[in-house]
Structure formats: structure tokens, C-alpha cells
Amino acid sequence: MLIADDLDQLLEVLPHSIRYSLEQHPNCKNLIEIVMDLGRRPEARFPGGPEYLSHRTVSWYDLDYSIKRVGYFSGDNRSGIERTLHRISSIRNRQGSVVGLTCRVGRAVFGTISMIRDLLETEQSILLLGRPGVGKTTAIREIARVLADEMEKRVVIIDTSNEIAGDGDIPHPAIGRARRMQVACPEQQHQVMIEAVENHMPEVIIIDEIGTELESLAARTIAERGVQLVGTAHGNYLDSLVKNPTLSDLVGGIQYVTLGDDEAKRRGTQKSVLERKASPAFQIAIEIHQRDNWVIHEKVHETVDQILQGHQIFVQRRQMDGSIVSITCEESGAEVHSYKKTKNRSAFEPGYTFDTKLPNNIMHDKKSGNTSSPVEEKVNISSKQKYLLIYPYGLNLHELEAVIHMLDLPLALSREVGKADVILALRSNLKLNNKLRQIAKTRRITIYTIHTSTLPQITRALKKMLEINSVAFIRWSEFCLGKTQEQIKALNEAKWAIEKIVIAKKQPVELLSCLADARKIQHDLVKFYNLRARSLGEEPYRRLRIYPN
């Protein structure tokens, strides 16, 4: 990864005392920005934190010295140094005088977008999200160069603050053959975006910092004309953009829809629901959490629909370590993160065991007057046995306990829905209880329903629970005990494939090739799930194929 920063040219505009301190600093190459505020000590900011550069405070003379050596400050109080990527931003008082400067180091980093090279080749519009300073502009500059030089596309950059291609009339070499259109004032950015399409026949338009409703509308207009868009916007997560009324049009916008009675009952929702208004202007969204850690949403329209419906979201995370890119699939979403932090430890979490004394939330057998139900007695006998906690709603509790006791099932009843692992409810009663459905949705608790509270239906539902939640009874730490790192990696791959593809989607899946001992323990795991599998291929590329029931 090559880095060009032209740091010497930025140091030349600083007062001598500040410049000398930075030139002698051992970490000068990692400098992020210099802050000069009137009456305060000058400060340099590094990845590890800020440091003072001098014991003397910044004076009017120091500010005037720097202002005279930079270009004209535009309407957004930004300026730059010609033929460089550095940005100098000013803070003014009520009279319009400059009382503070932020001198930010601009760097052209080549090789930053190798993680998403395949996404650029799809020719779909890409939106980059992230907090200020995380590297969105650096990434979009490199994207412009790759599209123009390596993919030979006609690229036009809308450079409102001259951050992408630098200050001055001649653009910085970091953008390659891409053309740059400057914007006289930030309020005209949306007009220049439309002008670029109408006058210069671009195949790709690149926009930095889309921040107003007019710019969102212009981006949608450009996308509808068949031009590929690459843009950035502030926001850490895609769901925060969906909830932003100014920028939500970038991902399709949202609107309230009133459902009919029958449709609301079928969906199990209220009559007024949020739905996506139109197709997104950007088909791909990328959350830049760190410079080498990006989250990819390859189908924005599907992700937005899942966010609005409150469904579980799975995202693709790409990380770069040197020249190696690793791709993983994981659960995401703000609601999911908060749930993981607050949810009580489940009775079937790996390594969890019941105490010999049950907590108060386990139901008692009121008919017999005993302090423990048949289920509790079984728990007391074997304190190491693990149980699935059920919250019953609208059911005959005596019949439910009778089935559990008769079949000797590893189940227990809970008085509190928040501590339950699953909910078993009578369908007619559940339709009338929106609050219970909302709690289950928020806490990600699965709801099982039956038509009538009869022994056959209760028995069938309980067996189905145990079949689906059988993975809960694995002591994963014990399962991996004595295994090598390669064998544990093979086990985790098989577990993820079974849960997310074979069981969830009812589709067969092929695992990666591995050695015979790793395939053997993968076969053992498949048998635990009551699934079928067979080995395919020849050594050393022999692998497992798992089939749904």
C-alpha cells in the first residue's frame, strides 16, 4: 500500500515554532491534523491521541502568517494548498475574523480499495458510510483512479470542497484520468451534479459528502438516467441512514402504509406499517468502521426491507491484513447489538448449568401444593442437566406439565417472558396480544403456536421445539476439547453452514475441503443434528456435502 502525503508543503504554511516541533516529532508521518486556536497552545492530533506542540499560545500574528500562505476561504470556510490534498478549515467570530484553524493532512493512499474491487466491476452504484475521519474521502479518491485508469471508464468527480482532487485548477495526480468539476459554493452541488450528466456524458459520477435533500434528489435523478454513482455520506450504520429523513431517499425512502384488516392479521402487525417507498439510488452500501474493517450490504433494497420489518440482518464483513482480505458473514443491526448486551444468560448457553435450587421464575404445581413441579424434581435430581425455558400463554398448564413429565423432556416452564427461551401460545389468544408479540420480536424469542390446547398438539409442539433447538444442548467447549485449531475451524464451518443454510433455508451445502480427521468430526456434528452428509471428491480436495431432511 503506497502513501503520498506532501507533508512538507503543509508544514511550510505553519509558523516557525510549530513547524520546527513537528519536523522533530518522531511520529510526524502519522500526523492527522494541526489545531491552532487563538489564545490556546497549538495542538497536533495523532492516531494515539493529541499532543501540544509549544508552551506559548497562538497569537493573531500566527494565524495571519498561515492565512496569507493558503488560498481563498470558500463559503464553507475551507481552503487548501494548490496541487496537494491538504485541507485548511477556519473558525470565525461574529465579526467574520478567523480565530482558529484546523490544518488536516490529506494523503493519497493507493491500494485501499482492493477489498471491494469485485464490487466496482459489477457497475452498480456504491454508497460509503462512516464517521468523519475514518477514510471515506481517501477511499473514494482511489475508487476514482481505479475506475478511470484501470477500468477505462469516463469518470467525473463533483469536488465541492476540493478535497478529492486537491486545491487549484490542476487536479492532483491521485485521481488518475478522472475529470474534476469544481463547485462555486456548496449550495450549488446538486445543480453541478445534474450539469455533469447533461454536458459531459460520464459513465460514473463521484460525489463526496451527500448531505442535503436536494443532493439526494439529484443522486436519484442521475441513477434513473443509468449513470453509475459512487458517493459518501455521514453515518455509522445503514439503519441510521434509513431513519434520516434528509438522506433516506438514497436507499429508497420510507413511508407509512395502511393495511387492511385481513392483511394486518396475516402479517401479525399493526394496520400502519413502514415500507420502502422506491428503489434505492445506491444498490450497494459499505459501512467503513475502520480503515481496514468494512461491512458490505450487497443488496440494499433487501437490507432496508429487513430493517423496516424488524427482521434479523446478516452482513458481510471484509477485513484486510497486509495484502490478505478475509470475508466473514455475521449478524448485525443496532437492535441485535443491544439485545446481545442485555439478554439474560440462556439456560442452554454453552457451559451453563442449573443450580440445585431453582430460581423463583419456575412455575409450581398449584394442584398438589408442592413447592416443586414434576419438571423441577427432575432438575433437582440432575443439577448438570440443561433445560429449555418455555413461557406458556393461553394454555392448560396441567396438561403441559403432564406431557413434559410423561415424556421426560428437558423442558421447564417460566413465569417471566423475558427469561424464556421460547414461547408456546394458543393462536387465537396470541392474535389479540400485540404486546407479547412485540416483546418476542425485540428479544428475538421464537413463538410456537397451536390451534387447541390438546395433548396431541402440545406434544407435537414440544417435540418440534427440541428438534429445532437441539443445538442448544451442545456443550461447545467440551465438543472442541482436545481438538486442533484446524479441527475447531472445520467444526465452526460445519455448525454455521447447518444452522444458516441447511436448517434455515432447507438447502444442501458443500463445505471446504479438509483432512480426514476433520471430516470425521464434521460427520459426528451432522449426526447430532439428525441430518445426512457424504464425502465428495478426491484427496486432498475431499469435502463434505450436507443435505436437509
Short mmCIF file of C-alpha atoms in Angstrom, two decimals, residues 37-317:
data_model
loop_
_atom_site.label_atom_id
_atom_site.label_comp_id
_atom_site.label_asym_id
_atom_site.label_seq_id
_atom_site.Cartn_x
_atom_site.Cartn_y
_atom_site.Cartn_z
CA ASP A 37 -6.97 28.35 18.25
CA LEU A 38 -6.39 31.95 19.31
CA GLY A 39 -5.12 32.19 22.91
CA ARG A 40 -4.52 28.43 23.22
CA ARG A 41 -1.49 26.22 22.80
CA PRO A 42 -1.14 24.66 19.32
CA GLU A 43 -2.09 21.00 19.20
CA ALA A 44 -1.20 18.08 16.92
CA ARG A 45 -3.51 15.09 16.66
CA PHE A 46 -2.15 11.59 16.07
CA PRO A 47 -3.89 8.18 15.99
CA GLY A 48 -2.77 7.65 19.59
CA GLY A 49 -4.16 10.99 20.82
CA PRO A 50 -3.45 14.77 20.83
CA GLU A 51 -0.17 16.40 21.85
CA TYR A 52 0.78 20.04 22.50
CA LEU A 53 3.43 21.44 20.16
CA SER A 54 4.55 24.50 22.13
CA HIS A 55 4.28 26.16 25.54
CA ARG A 56 3.37 29.53 24.01
CA THR A 57 -0.20 30.26 22.93
CA VAL A 58 -1.35 31.03 19.38
CA SER A 59 -1.45 34.78 18.62
CA TRP A 60 -3.09 36.91 15.91
CA TYR A 61 0.30 37.02 14.20
CA ASP A 62 0.49 33.20 14.00
CA LEU A 63 -2.98 32.95 12.45
CA ASP A 64 -2.26 35.77 9.99
CA TYR A 65 1.03 34.09 9.00
CA SER A 66 -0.78 30.89 7.99
CA ILE A 67 -3.80 32.58 6.36
CA LYS A 68 -1.57 34.56 3.98
CA ARG A 69 0.09 31.34 2.77
CA VAL A 70 -3.08 29.43 1.90
CA GLY A 71 -5.67 30.06 -0.77
CA TYR A 72 -9.01 31.83 -0.55
CA PHE A 73 -11.52 30.50 2.03
CA SER A 74 -14.76 29.48 0.29
CA GLY A 75 -18.31 29.80 1.58
CA ASP A 76 -17.92 26.68 3.73
CA ASN A 77 -14.79 28.17 5.38
CA ARG A 78 -12.44 25.72 3.69
CA SER A 79 -9.25 26.31 1.77
CA GLY A 80 -6.28 24.29 0.58
CA ILE A 81 -2.77 24.26 -0.82
CA GLU A 82 -2.53 24.09 -4.60
CA ARG A 83 -1.66 20.67 -6.10
CA THR A 84 -1.98 18.97 -2.69
CA LEU A 85 -4.78 17.18 -0.84
CA HIS A 86 -4.41 19.10 2.44
CA ARG A 87 -7.43 20.95 3.83
CA ILE A 88 -7.34 24.09 5.96
CA SER A 89 -10.63 24.96 7.69
CA SER A 90 -11.27 28.18 9.60
CA ILE A 91 -13.35 29.16 12.64
CA ARG A 92 -14.65 32.74 12.61
CA ASN A 93 -16.01 35.05 15.28
CA ARG A 94 -19.19 37.13 14.95
CA GLN A 95 -17.34 39.87 13.09
CA GLY A 96 -16.06 37.37 10.50
CA SER A 97 -12.43 37.34 11.66
CA VAL A 98 -10.61 34.00 11.71
CA VAL A 99 -9.91 32.91 15.31
CA GLY A 100 -8.99 29.27 14.68
CA LEU A 101 -7.54 26.97 12.01
CA THR A 102 -7.72 23.21 11.51
CA CYS A 103 -4.97 22.03 9.16
CA ARG A 104 -5.84 18.50 8.09
CA VAL A 105 -3.29 16.28 6.35
CA GLY A 106 -4.52 14.89 3.03
CA ARG A 107 -2.98 11.62 1.86
CA ALA A 108 -3.32 9.70 -1.38
CA VAL A 109 -3.33 6.04 -0.33
CA PHE A 110 -3.03 3.59 -3.22
CA GLY A 111 -4.42 0.07 -2.73
CA THR A 112 -7.11 0.90 -0.17
CA ILE A 113 -9.99 -0.45 -2.24
CA SER A 114 -8.60 -3.88 -3.12
CA MET A 115 -11.19 -5.22 -0.63
CA ILE A 116 -14.07 -4.13 -2.88
CA ARG A 117 -12.53 -4.44 -6.36
CA ASP A 118 -15.14 -7.09 -7.25
CA LEU A 119 -17.98 -4.69 -6.32
CA LEU A 120 -16.65 -1.99 -8.68
CA GLU A 121 -16.74 -4.47 -11.56
CA THR A 122 -20.49 -5.05 -11.04
CA GLU A 123 -21.12 -1.47 -12.32
CA GLN A 124 -23.65 -0.87 -9.55
CA SER A 125 -23.90 2.38 -7.57
CA ILE A 126 -21.98 2.32 -4.28
CA LEU A 127 -22.59 4.41 -1.14
CA LEU A 128 -19.85 4.68 1.52
CA LEU A 129 -20.89 5.41 5.11
CA GLY A 130 -18.72 6.25 8.11
CA ARG A 131 -17.91 8.77 10.79
CA PRO A 132 -15.76 11.83 9.94
CA GLY A 133 -12.07 11.00 9.59
CA VAL A 134 -12.50 7.26 9.04
CA GLY A 135 -11.21 7.41 5.45
CA LYS A 136 -14.26 7.84 3.17
CA THR A 137 -12.67 10.56 1.01
CA THR A 138 -9.40 8.64 0.72
CA ALA A 139 -11.32 5.56 -0.44
CA ILE A 140 -13.45 7.47 -2.95
CA ARG A 141 -10.33 9.12 -4.42
CA GLU A 142 -8.76 5.71 -5.01
CA ILE A 143 -12.06 4.41 -6.48
CA ALA A 144 -12.00 7.30 -8.98
CA ARG A 145 -8.45 6.40 -10.06
CA VAL A 146 -9.19 2.68 -10.44
CA LEU A 147 -12.38 3.29 -12.45
CA ALA A 148 -10.70 5.84 -14.74
CA ASP A 149 -7.25 4.28 -15.24
CA GLU A 150 -7.66 0.53 -14.77
CA MET A 151 -11.27 0.05 -15.92
CA GLU A 152 -11.06 2.86 -18.52
CA LYS A 153 -14.40 4.47 -17.71
CA ARG A 154 -15.44 8.08 -18.21
CA VAL A 155 -15.38 9.38 -14.63
CA VAL A 156 -16.44 12.86 -13.47
CA ILE A 157 -15.82 13.97 -9.87
CA ILE A 158 -18.08 16.59 -8.26
CA ASP A 159 -15.49 18.18 -5.97
CA THR A 160 -17.37 20.66 -3.79
CA SER A 161 -14.62 21.40 -1.26
CA ASN A 162 -11.64 20.37 -3.44
CA GLU A 163 -10.95 17.51 -1.04
CA ILE A 164 -10.92 14.71 -3.61
CA ALA A 165 -8.62 16.26 -6.24
CA GLY A 166 -6.94 19.00 -4.20
CA ASP A 167 -6.95 22.79 -4.38
CA GLY A 168 -6.18 24.77 -7.52
CA ASP A 169 -7.22 24.41 -11.15
CA ILE A 170 -4.99 21.42 -11.92
CA PRO A 171 -6.26 18.24 -10.18
CA HIS A 172 -3.99 16.05 -8.07
CA PRO A 173 -2.45 13.02 -9.88
CA ALA A 174 -4.09 10.70 -7.32
CA ILE A 175 -7.38 10.73 -9.28
CA GLY A 176 -5.73 9.43 -12.46
CA ARG A 177 -7.57 10.25 -15.71
CA ALA A 178 -10.82 11.16 -13.95
CA ARG A 179 -12.13 14.67 -14.65
CA ARG A 180 -12.96 17.10 -11.85
CA MET A 181 -15.79 19.66 -11.73
CA GLN A 182 -15.43 22.31 -9.04
CA VAL A 183 -18.42 23.85 -7.27
CA ALA A 184 -18.56 27.61 -6.68
CA CYS A 185 -20.48 27.27 -3.40
CA PRO A 186 -21.79 24.21 -1.51
CA GLU A 187 -25.44 25.17 -2.12
CA GLN A 188 -24.95 24.57 -5.86
CA GLN A 189 -23.65 21.00 -5.60
CA HIS A 190 -26.93 19.41 -6.75
CA GLN A 191 -27.01 21.68 -9.83
CA VAL A 192 -23.44 20.76 -10.80
CA MET A 193 -24.33 17.05 -10.41
CA ILE A 194 -27.12 17.38 -13.00
CA GLU A 195 -24.93 19.58 -15.22
CA ALA A 196 -22.22 16.89 -15.27
CA VAL A 197 -24.68 14.31 -16.63
CA GLU A 198 -26.18 16.62 -19.23
CA ASN A 199 -22.94 18.14 -20.57
CA HIS A 200 -20.10 15.62 -20.21
CA MET A 201 -21.56 12.14 -20.86
CA PRO A 202 -19.99 10.38 -17.84
CA GLU A 203 -20.26 6.66 -17.17
CA VAL A 204 -19.52 7.22 -13.47
CA ILE A 205 -20.16 10.24 -11.24
CA ILE A 206 -18.37 10.53 -7.90
CA ILE A 207 -19.81 12.73 -5.13
CA ASP A 208 -18.31 13.37 -1.70
CA GLU A 209 -20.50 14.15 1.32
CA ILE A 210 -24.10 14.00 0.14
CA GLY A 211 -25.84 15.93 2.91
CA THR A 212 -28.99 17.73 1.72
CA GLU A 213 -32.38 16.72 0.39
CA LEU A 214 -31.69 18.41 -2.97
CA GLU A 215 -28.47 16.43 -3.36
CA SER A 216 -30.34 13.20 -2.53
CA LEU A 217 -32.93 14.05 -5.19
CA ALA A 218 -30.18 14.83 -7.72
CA ALA A 219 -28.49 11.49 -6.96
CA ARG A 220 -31.78 9.67 -7.58
CA THR A 221 -32.26 11.54 -10.88
CA ILE A 222 -28.74 10.57 -12.01
CA ALA A 223 -29.28 6.92 -11.05
CA GLU A 224 -32.52 6.81 -13.07
CA ARG A 225 -30.57 8.00 -16.13
CA GLY A 226 -28.39 4.89 -15.99
CA VAL A 227 -25.19 6.52 -14.69
CA GLN A 228 -23.18 4.67 -12.04
CA LEU A 229 -22.88 6.64 -8.79
CA VAL A 230 -20.20 6.45 -6.11
CA GLY A 231 -20.88 8.68 -3.12
CA THR A 232 -20.27 9.17 0.59
CA ALA A 233 -22.49 10.21 3.49
CA HIS A 234 -22.01 10.61 7.23
CA GLY A 235 -23.46 7.82 9.40
CA ASN A 236 -22.02 4.70 11.02
CA TYR A 237 -24.75 2.24 10.03
CA LEU A 238 -27.21 1.76 7.20
CA ASP A 239 -30.18 1.72 9.58
CA SER A 240 -29.25 5.23 10.82
CA LEU A 241 -29.40 6.41 7.20
CA VAL A 242 -32.84 4.81 6.77
CA LYS A 243 -34.12 6.81 9.76
CA ASN A 244 -32.60 10.08 8.48
CA PRO A 245 -35.45 11.95 6.72
CA THR A 246 -32.99 14.04 4.68
CA LEU A 247 -30.95 11.17 3.23
CA SER A 248 -33.34 8.21 3.32
CA ASP A 249 -34.14 8.73 -0.39
CA LEU A 250 -30.62 7.45 -1.17
CA VAL A 251 -31.75 3.97 -0.08
CA GLY A 252 -35.33 4.16 -1.37
CA GLY A 253 -37.02 6.34 1.26
CA ILE A 254 -39.67 5.19 3.73
CA GLN A 255 -43.40 5.79 4.00
CA TYR A 256 -46.32 4.75 6.19
CA VAL A 257 -48.70 2.26 4.58
CA THR A 258 -52.15 1.42 5.99
CA LEU A 259 -53.02 -2.27 5.67
CA GLY A 260 -56.45 -3.83 5.50
CA ASP A 261 -57.73 -5.87 8.44
CA ASP A 262 -57.09 -9.22 6.75
CA GLU A 263 -53.57 -8.30 5.64
CA ALA A 264 -52.67 -6.95 9.10
CA LYS A 265 -53.86 -10.21 10.68
CA ARG A 266 -51.94 -12.28 8.14
CA ARG A 267 -48.73 -10.36 8.84
CA GLY A 268 -49.38 -10.21 12.58
CA THR A 269 -48.67 -6.45 12.65
CA GLN A 270 -50.47 -3.19 13.26
CA LYS A 271 -52.50 -1.64 10.45
CA SER A 272 -49.96 1.18 9.90
CA VAL A 273 -46.50 -0.09 8.94
CA LEU A 274 -43.33 1.40 7.47
CA GLU A 275 -42.34 0.27 3.98
CA ARG A 276 -39.71 1.24 1.41
CA LYS A 277 -41.04 3.90 -0.95
CA ALA A 278 -38.97 3.25 -4.11
CA SER A 279 -35.90 1.50 -5.48
CA PRO A 280 -32.64 2.71 -3.87
CA ALA A 281 -30.41 5.13 -5.79
CA PHE A 282 -27.44 3.08 -4.49
CA GLN A 283 -27.60 -0.70 -4.88
CA ILE A 284 -24.57 -1.37 -2.63
CA ALA A 285 -23.81 0.23 0.75
CA ILE A 286 -20.48 0.00 2.59
CA GLU A 287 -20.05 0.85 6.28
CA ILE A 288 -16.44 1.88 6.96
CA HIS A 289 -15.93 1.16 10.66
CA GLN A 290 -12.13 1.27 10.47
CA ARG A 291 -9.69 1.78 7.62
CA ASP A 292 -9.20 -1.98 7.27
CA ASN A 293 -12.62 -3.15 8.51
CA TRP A 294 -15.62 -2.66 6.20
CA VAL A 295 -19.18 -4.04 6.32
CA ILE A 296 -20.82 -4.68 2.94
CA HIS A 297 -24.55 -4.65 2.08
CA GLU A 298 -24.62 -6.06 -1.46
CA LYS A 299 -28.42 -5.83 -1.80
CA VAL A 300 -29.50 -2.56 -0.20
CA HIS A 301 -33.19 -2.98 -1.10
CA GLU A 302 -33.40 -6.31 0.76
CA THR A 303 -31.49 -4.99 3.77
CA VAL A 304 -33.72 -1.90 4.06
CA ASP A 305 -36.84 -4.09 3.90
CA GLN A 306 -35.45 -6.30 6.68
CA ILE A 307 -34.64 -3.25 8.84
CA LEU A 308 -38.17 -1.84 8.43
CA GLN A 309 -39.76 -5.22 9.22
CA GLY A 310 -37.51 -5.74 12.26
CA HIS A 311 -36.01 -8.94 10.90
CA GLN A 312 -32.59 -10.32 11.73
CA ILE A 313 -29.89 -8.95 9.41
CA PHE A 314 -26.80 -10.82 8.24
CA VAL A 315 -23.99 -8.77 6.74
CA GLN A 316 -20.67 -9.39 5.07
CA ARG A 317 -17.57 -8.09 6.87
#
